[in-house]
Amino acid sequence: MSTITVSELRDAMYHYLPNVMHIASIPKNELDKKIEKYIKQIVILPSDTVITRLHSMFAMVNCAAKGSVYYQDLLSFYDEQANNLHKNICQGNITWQNRVKAKLKQSILDISDDNVANPTNPAFMNYMGEIFYATTIIPRAQEGGYEFLGFDVLMNNGKDADLHFRRMDDGMMIYFDNLSIHGVDVSKVNQSEDLYFFLEKKIVDKCNSKTEGLQKEENGYHINGKVSEFHVAPFLWNETSDMLPYKDAFQHFQNEENVSGLFVALKPQRLPTGKYHFSIETVANILLQWQKQECIIIKMIHKVRAFLDYIFCIHKIKVPI
């Protein structure tokens, strides 16, 4: 299915992800072995195989190299976000920078699923989701009176949390763990309430898994010697526009006092030039903006229809729309 060579894909990795590749510092031999594995996965597939979801960073870069503007701009955004996290947000803290380096390396080398035609959750996007969430939440938390304390913090139950903060006004420790959600089949969703309970279960299951063995307190958990809050940080990878009919579910999450369930996602905007601009926002806000755009478009259609009705009425011609 592809004629790209190991050296061509390696060069493309450095072209589309210059900062990520520099930070990850993957030895050439190690990188080439993973690229070879990826190429072997795709060349054996029948020519009519439809791949519904990308299973590795190599696949994403391969799409960019073949001319996909969407993936070219998505990779550029990821590269910028990763560099900002490593260079600016980490503020020269070597321990934090090494954590980011490890995540970036994993996002590139993780191609554990050998069946690339099988639409399962791609692990490499989980690491991307962690990077995107960190670059979004850390600056906002700092502006809101929280001190960032570190990545991948080990808790006293032997499990780690992706992000660790301290609330400055009362000293409360707060832990976040990222949850990447892929492949929600909206064709099986009848109403917003169904989607809400489906997503809520994923959040609760993740929270229970991470907090297993921790002593539950009235206002949190006993973590590393202190009563602390633990929250799940969900990142939605689905096509956000598919969620527009179920916007009430995400608004419900956003209205809740519990920080867990504040879904964020990529917001792609296609520019007049044909390129894409990406940002990260809450899903509820994205859907609200798109709903307003949809209403504006509908109003414009009605105005055009009314105008055509008037024009064609003069000539006694039926409006052809």
CSV table of C-alpha atoms in Angstrom, one decimal:
chain,number,residue,atom,x,y,z
A,1,MET,CA,0.0,0.0,0.0
A,2,SER,CA,3.0,2.3,0.3
A,3,THR,CA,6.3,2.6,-1.4
A,4,ILE,CA,7.9,4.9,1.2
A,5,THR,CA,11.3,3.8,2.4
A,6,VAL,CA,12.8,3.8,5.8
A,7,SER,CA,15.1,6.7,5.1
A,8,GLU,CA,12.3,8.7,3.4
A,9,LEU,CA,10.0,8.3,6.4
A,10,ARG,CA,12.8,9.1,8.8
A,11,ASP,CA,13.5,12.3,6.9
A,12,ALA,CA,9.8,13.1,6.9
A,13,MET,CA,9.7,12.6,10.7
A,14,TYR,CA,12.4,15.3,11.2
A,15,HIS,CA,10.7,17.5,8.6
A,16,TYR,CA,7.2,17.5,10.1
A,17,LEU,CA,8.2,17.1,13.8
A,18,PRO,CA,11.6,18.9,14.1
A,19,ASN,CA,11.2,19.9,17.8
A,20,VAL,CA,9.6,16.6,18.9
A,21,MET,CA,12.4,14.6,17.2
A,22,HIS,CA,15.1,16.8,18.7
A,23,ILE,CA,13.6,16.5,22.2
A,24,ALA,CA,13.0,12.8,22.0
A,25,SER,CA,16.5,12.1,20.8
A,26,ILE,CA,15.8,8.6,19.5
A,27,PRO,CA,18.9,6.7,18.4
A,28,LYS,CA,18.9,6.2,14.6
A,29,ASN,CA,19.0,2.4,14.8
A,30,GLU,CA,16.1,2.3,17.3
A,31,LEU,CA,14.0,4.6,15.1
A,32,ASP,CA,14.7,2.7,11.9
A,33,LYS,CA,13.7,-0.6,13.5
A,34,LYS,CA,10.3,0.8,14.4
A,35,ILE,CA,9.9,2.4,10.9
A,36,GLU,CA,10.7,-1.0,9.3
A,37,LYS,CA,8.0,-2.6,11.5
A,38,TYR,CA,5.5,0.0,10.4
A,39,ILE,CA,6.3,-0.4,6.7
A,40,LYS,CA,6.0,-4.2,7.0
A,41,GLN,CA,2.6,-3.7,8.5
A,42,ILE,CA,1.2,-1.7,5.6
A,43,VAL,CA,2.9,-3.3,2.6
A,44,ILE,CA,1.3,-6.7,3.3
A,45,LEU,CA,-2.2,-5.4,3.4
A,46,PRO,CA,-4.5,-6.0,0.4
A,47,SER,CA,-4.7,-3.0,-2.0
A,48,ASP,CA,-8.4,-2.5,-1.2
A,49,THR,CA,-7.9,-2.4,2.6
A,50,VAL,CA,-9.6,0.6,4.2
A,51,ILE,CA,-7.7,1.9,7.3
A,52,THR,CA,-10.3,3.7,9.4
A,53,ARG,CA,-7.9,5.0,12.0
A,54,LEU,CA,-4.2,5.8,12.1
A,55,HIS,CA,-2.3,3.5,14.4
A,56,SER,CA,1.1,5.2,14.8
A,57,MET,CA,2.9,8.5,14.5
A,58,PHE,CA,4.6,7.0,11.4
A,59,ALA,CA,1.2,6.6,9.7
A,60,MET,CA,0.3,10.2,10.5
A,61,VAL,CA,3.6,11.5,9.1
A,62,ASN,CA,3.2,9.2,6.1
A,63,CYS,CA,-0.1,10.9,5.4
A,64,ALA,CA,1.5,14.3,5.7
A,65,ALA,CA,4.3,13.3,3.4
A,66,LYS,CA,1.8,12.1,0.8
A,67,GLY,CA,0.2,15.6,0.8
A,68,SER,CA,-2.4,15.7,3.5
A,69,VAL,CA,-2.7,19.3,4.5
A,70,TYR,CA,-4.8,18.3,7.6
A,71,TYR,CA,-2.1,16.1,9.0
A,72,GLN,CA,0.7,18.4,8.0
A,73,ASP,CA,-0.9,21.2,10.1
A,74,LEU,CA,-1.9,18.8,12.9
A,75,LEU,CA,1.7,17.6,13.2
A,76,SER,CA,2.9,21.2,13.1
A,77,PHE,CA,0.5,22.1,16.0
A,78,TYR,CA,1.7,19.0,18.0
A,79,ASP,CA,5.3,20.0,17.4
A,80,GLU,CA,4.7,23.5,18.6
A,81,GLN,CA,2.8,22.4,21.7
A,82,ALA,CA,5.4,19.8,22.6
A,83,ASN,CA,8.2,22.4,22.3
A,84,ASN,CA,6.3,24.9,24.4
A,85,LEU,CA,5.7,22.3,27.1
A,86,HIS,CA,9.3,21.2,27.2
A,87,LYS,CA,11.0,24.6,26.8
A,88,ASN,CA,8.6,27.1,28.5
A,89,ILE,CA,6.2,25.4,30.8
A,90,CYS,CA,8.8,23.1,32.3
A,91,GLN,CA,10.9,26.2,33.0
A,92,GLY,CA,14.2,24.5,32.9
A,93,ASN,CA,13.2,21.8,35.4
A,94,ILE,CA,15.3,18.8,34.2
A,95,THR,CA,13.0,16.2,35.9
A,96,TRP,CA,10.0,17.7,34.2
A,97,GLN,CA,11.8,17.9,30.8
A,98,ASN,CA,12.8,14.3,31.1
A,99,ARG,CA,9.2,13.3,31.7
A,100,VAL,CA,8.1,15.2,28.6
A,101,LYS,CA,10.9,13.6,26.6
A,102,ALA,CA,9.8,10.2,27.6
A,103,LYS,CA,6.2,10.9,26.6
A,104,LEU,CA,7.3,12.2,23.2
A,105,LYS,CA,9.5,9.2,22.6
A,106,GLN,CA,6.6,6.8,23.5
A,107,SER,CA,4.3,8.7,21.2
A,108,ILE,CA,6.7,7.9,18.3
A,109,LEU,CA,7.8,4.4,19.1
A,110,ASP,CA,4.5,2.9,20.3
A,111,ILE,CA,3.2,0.8,17.4
A,112,SER,CA,2.2,-2.2,19.5
A,113,ASP,CA,-0.9,-3.0,17.4
A,114,ASP,CA,0.3,-5.2,14.5
A,115,ASN,CA,-3.1,-5.2,12.8
A,116,VAL,CA,-3.3,-1.6,11.4
A,117,ALA,CA,-6.6,-2.3,9.7
A,118,ASN,CA,-8.3,-3.0,13.0
A,119,PRO,CA,-10.0,0.1,14.4
A,120,THR,CA,-8.8,-0.2,18.0
A,121,ASN,CA,-7.6,2.6,20.3
A,122,PRO,CA,-4.3,3.8,19.0
A,123,ALA,CA,-1.9,4.1,22.0
A,124,PHE,CA,0.3,6.8,20.4
A,125,MET,CA,-2.7,9.2,20.5
A,126,ASN,CA,-3.0,8.7,24.2
A,127,TYR,CA,0.5,10.3,24.6
A,128,MET,CA,-0.5,13.1,22.2
A,129,GLY,CA,-3.6,13.7,24.3
A,130,GLU,CA,-1.4,14.0,27.5
A,131,ILE,CA,0.8,16.6,25.8
A,132,PHE,CA,-2.2,18.6,24.5
A,133,TYR,CA,-3.9,18.5,27.9
A,134,ALA,CA,-0.8,19.5,29.8
A,135,THR,CA,-0.1,22.5,27.5
A,136,THR,CA,-3.7,23.6,28.0
A,137,ILE,CA,-4.4,23.0,31.7
A,138,ILE,CA,-1.0,23.9,33.3
A,139,PRO,CA,-0.9,27.6,32.2
A,140,ARG,CA,-4.6,28.0,33.0
A,141,ALA,CA,-4.2,26.5,36.4
A,142,GLN,CA,-1.2,28.7,37.1
A,143,GLU,CA,-3.2,31.8,36.2
A,144,GLY,CA,-6.0,30.6,38.4
A,145,GLY,CA,-3.9,30.3,41.6
A,146,TYR,CA,-2.5,26.8,41.3
A,147,GLU,CA,1.2,25.8,41.5
A,148,PHE,CA,2.3,23.1,39.1
A,149,LEU,CA,4.3,20.4,41.0
A,150,GLY,CA,5.2,17.8,38.4
A,151,PHE,CA,4.4,15.0,35.9
A,152,ASP,CA,3.8,11.3,36.5
A,153,VAL,CA,3.7,11.6,40.3
A,154,LEU,CA,3.8,8.3,42.1
A,155,MET,CA,1.0,7.9,44.6
A,156,ASN,CA,1.1,5.7,47.7
A,157,ASN,CA,-1.0,3.0,46.1
A,158,GLY,CA,1.8,2.4,43.6
A,159,LYS,CA,0.0,4.1,40.7
A,160,ASP,CA,0.9,7.4,39.1
A,161,ALA,CA,-1.0,10.5,38.2
A,162,ASP,CA,-0.2,12.5,35.0
A,163,LEU,CA,-0.3,16.0,36.6
A,164,HIS,CA,0.2,17.3,40.1
A,165,PHE,CA,-0.8,20.8,41.4
A,166,ARG,CA,-1.2,22.6,44.7
A,167,ARG,CA,-4.0,25.1,45.2
A,168,MET,CA,-2.3,28.2,46.6
A,169,ASP,CA,-5.1,29.6,48.8
A,170,ASP,CA,-5.6,26.5,51.0
A,171,GLY,CA,-2.6,24.2,50.1
A,172,MET,CA,-4.9,21.4,48.8
A,173,MET,CA,-3.0,18.9,46.6
A,174,ILE,CA,-4.7,18.0,43.3
A,175,TYR,CA,-3.9,15.2,41.0
A,176,PHE,CA,-5.0,14.7,37.4
A,177,ASP,CA,-4.9,11.7,35.2
A,178,ASN,CA,-5.5,11.9,31.5
A,179,LEU,CA,-8.2,9.7,29.8
A,180,SER,CA,-8.1,9.6,26.0
A,181,ILE,CA,-11.4,8.6,24.5
A,182,HIS,CA,-11.5,7.3,20.9
A,183,GLY,CA,-14.1,5.9,18.6
A,184,VAL,CA,-17.4,6.7,20.2
A,185,ASP,CA,-19.9,5.2,17.8
A,186,VAL,CA,-22.6,7.9,17.7
A,187,SER,CA,-24.8,5.7,15.5
A,188,LYS,CA,-25.5,3.8,18.7
A,189,VAL,CA,-26.4,6.9,20.7
A,190,ASN,CA,-30.1,7.8,20.8
A,191,GLN,CA,-30.0,10.9,23.0
A,192,SER,CA,-27.7,13.1,25.0
A,193,GLU,CA,-28.5,11.3,28.2
A,194,ASP,CA,-27.2,8.0,26.8
A,195,LEU,CA,-23.9,9.6,25.8
A,196,TYR,CA,-23.6,11.3,29.2
A,197,PHE,CA,-23.9,8.0,31.1
A,198,PHE,CA,-21.6,6.2,28.7
A,199,LEU,CA,-18.8,8.8,29.1
A,200,GLU,CA,-19.5,9.1,32.9
A,201,LYS,CA,-18.9,5.4,33.3
A,202,LYS,CA,-15.5,5.7,31.5
A,203,ILE,CA,-14.5,8.5,33.9
A,204,VAL,CA,-15.7,6.6,36.9
A,205,ASP,CA,-13.9,3.4,35.8
A,206,LYS,CA,-10.7,5.3,35.2
A,207,CYS,CA,-11.0,7.1,38.6
A,208,ASN,CA,-11.7,3.8,40.5
A,209,SER,CA,-8.7,2.1,38.7
A,210,LYS,CA,-6.3,4.9,39.7
A,211,THR,CA,-7.5,5.4,43.2
A,212,GLU,CA,-7.8,1.7,44.1
A,213,GLY,CA,-6.1,1.2,47.5
A,214,LEU,CA,-6.3,4.8,48.5
A,215,GLN,CA,-8.1,5.8,51.7
A,216,LYS,CA,-11.3,7.7,50.8
A,217,GLU,CA,-11.9,10.9,52.6
A,218,GLU,CA,-15.0,13.2,52.8
A,219,ASN,CA,-13.4,15.7,50.4
A,220,GLY,CA,-11.0,13.5,48.5
A,221,TYR,CA,-8.4,10.8,49.0
A,222,HIS,CA,-5.5,10.3,51.3
A,223,ILE,CA,-2.6,10.6,48.9
A,224,ASN,CA,1.1,10.6,49.9
A,225,GLY,CA,0.2,11.7,53.5
A,226,LYS,CA,-2.3,14.4,52.7
A,227,VAL,CA,-6.0,14.6,51.9
A,228,SER,CA,-6.0,15.4,48.2
A,229,GLU,CA,-8.3,15.8,45.2
A,230,PHE,CA,-8.1,13.3,42.3
A,231,HIS,CA,-9.6,14.1,39.0
A,232,VAL,CA,-9.8,12.5,35.6
A,233,ALA,CA,-8.9,14.7,32.6
A,234,PRO,CA,-10.7,13.4,29.5
A,235,PHE,CA,-9.5,14.2,26.0
A,236,LEU,CA,-12.0,13.4,23.2
A,237,TRP,CA,-10.5,12.2,19.9
A,238,ASN,CA,-13.8,11.7,18.1
A,239,GLU,CA,-14.8,14.0,15.3
A,240,THR,CA,-16.3,16.8,17.5
A,241,SER,CA,-18.9,17.8,14.9
A,242,ASP,CA,-20.4,14.3,15.3
A,243,MET,CA,-21.2,15.3,18.9
A,244,LEU,CA,-23.3,18.4,18.0
A,245,PRO,CA,-26.7,16.5,18.4
A,246,TYR,CA,-25.5,15.5,21.9
A,247,LYS,CA,-24.2,18.9,23.1
A,248,ASP,CA,-26.3,18.8,26.2
A,249,ALA,CA,-24.2,15.9,27.5
A,250,PHE,CA,-21.0,17.9,27.4
A,251,GLN,CA,-22.7,21.0,28.8
A,252,HIS,CA,-23.9,18.8,31.7
A,253,PHE,CA,-20.3,17.8,32.4
A,254,GLN,CA,-19.1,21.4,32.2
A,255,ASN,CA,-21.9,22.6,34.5
A,256,GLU,CA,-20.9,20.1,37.2
A,257,GLU,CA,-18.7,21.3,40.1
A,258,ASN,CA,-16.5,18.2,39.8
A,259,VAL,CA,-13.5,19.0,37.6
A,260,SER,CA,-13.5,15.4,36.3
A,261,GLY,CA,-15.4,15.3,33.1
A,262,LEU,CA,-14.3,18.6,31.7
A,263,PHE,CA,-13.8,17.3,28.2
A,264,VAL,CA,-11.4,19.0,25.9
A,265,ALA,CA,-10.6,18.3,22.3
A,266,LEU,CA,-8.9,19.6,19.2
A,267,LYS,CA,-10.8,22.3,17.4
A,268,PRO,CA,-9.7,22.3,13.7
A,269,GLN,CA,-10.6,25.3,11.6
A,270,ARG,CA,-10.2,25.2,7.8
A,271,LEU,CA,-8.8,28.5,6.6
A,272,PRO,CA,-9.6,30.1,3.2
A,273,THR,CA,-6.1,29.2,2.1
A,274,GLY,CA,-6.9,25.5,2.5
A,275,LYS,CA,-4.7,25.1,5.6
A,276,TYR,CA,-5.9,24.2,9.1
A,277,HIS,CA,-5.6,26.1,12.4
A,278,PHE,CA,-5.8,24.0,15.5
A,279,SER,CA,-6.6,25.0,19.1
A,280,ILE,CA,-7.6,23.1,22.2
A,281,GLU,CA,-10.9,24.0,23.9
A,282,THR,CA,-13.6,22.3,26.0
A,283,VAL,CA,-15.9,20.2,23.9
A,284,ALA,CA,-19.0,22.1,25.3
A,285,ASN,CA,-17.6,25.4,24.0
A,286,ILE,CA,-16.6,24.0,20.6
A,287,LEU,CA,-20.1,22.6,20.1
A,288,LEU,CA,-21.7,25.9,21.3
A,289,GLN,CA,-19.6,27.8,18.7
A,290,TRP,CA,-20.5,25.4,16.0
A,291,GLN,CA,-24.2,25.6,16.9
A,292,LYS,CA,-24.1,29.3,16.5
A,293,GLN,CA,-22.3,29.0,13.2
A,294,GLU,CA,-25.0,26.5,12.1
A,295,CYS,CA,-27.7,28.9,13.1
A,296,ILE,CA,-26.1,31.7,11.1
A,297,ILE,CA,-25.8,29.5,8.0
A,298,ILE,CA,-29.5,28.5,8.3
A,299,LYS,CA,-30.5,32.2,8.7
A,300,MET,CA,-28.4,33.0,5.6
A,301,ILE,CA,-30.1,30.2,3.6
A,302,HIS,CA,-33.6,31.5,4.7
A,303,LYS,CA,-32.6,35.1,3.6
A,304,VAL,CA,-31.3,33.8,0.2
A,305,ARG,CA,-34.5,31.7,-0.2
A,306,ALA,CA,-36.7,34.7,0.6
A,307,PHE,CA,-34.8,36.9,-1.9
A,308,LEU,CA,-35.0,34.2,-4.6
A,309,ASP,CA,-38.7,33.8,-3.9
A,310,TYR,CA,-39.1,37.6,-4.5
A,311,ILE,CA,-37.0,37.6,-7.7
A,312,PHE,CA,-38.6,34.5,-9.2
A,313,CYS,CA,-42.1,35.6,-8.2
A,314,ILE,CA,-41.7,38.6,-10.5
A,315,HIS,CA,-41.0,36.3,-13.4
A,316,LYS,CA,-43.5,33.6,-12.2
A,317,ILE,CA,-40.8,31.0,-12.0
A,318,LYS,CA,-40.7,28.3,-9.3
A,319,VAL,CA,-37.7,28.6,-7.0
A,320,PRO,CA,-35.3,25.7,-7.9
A,321,ILE,CA,-34.1,25.1,-4.3
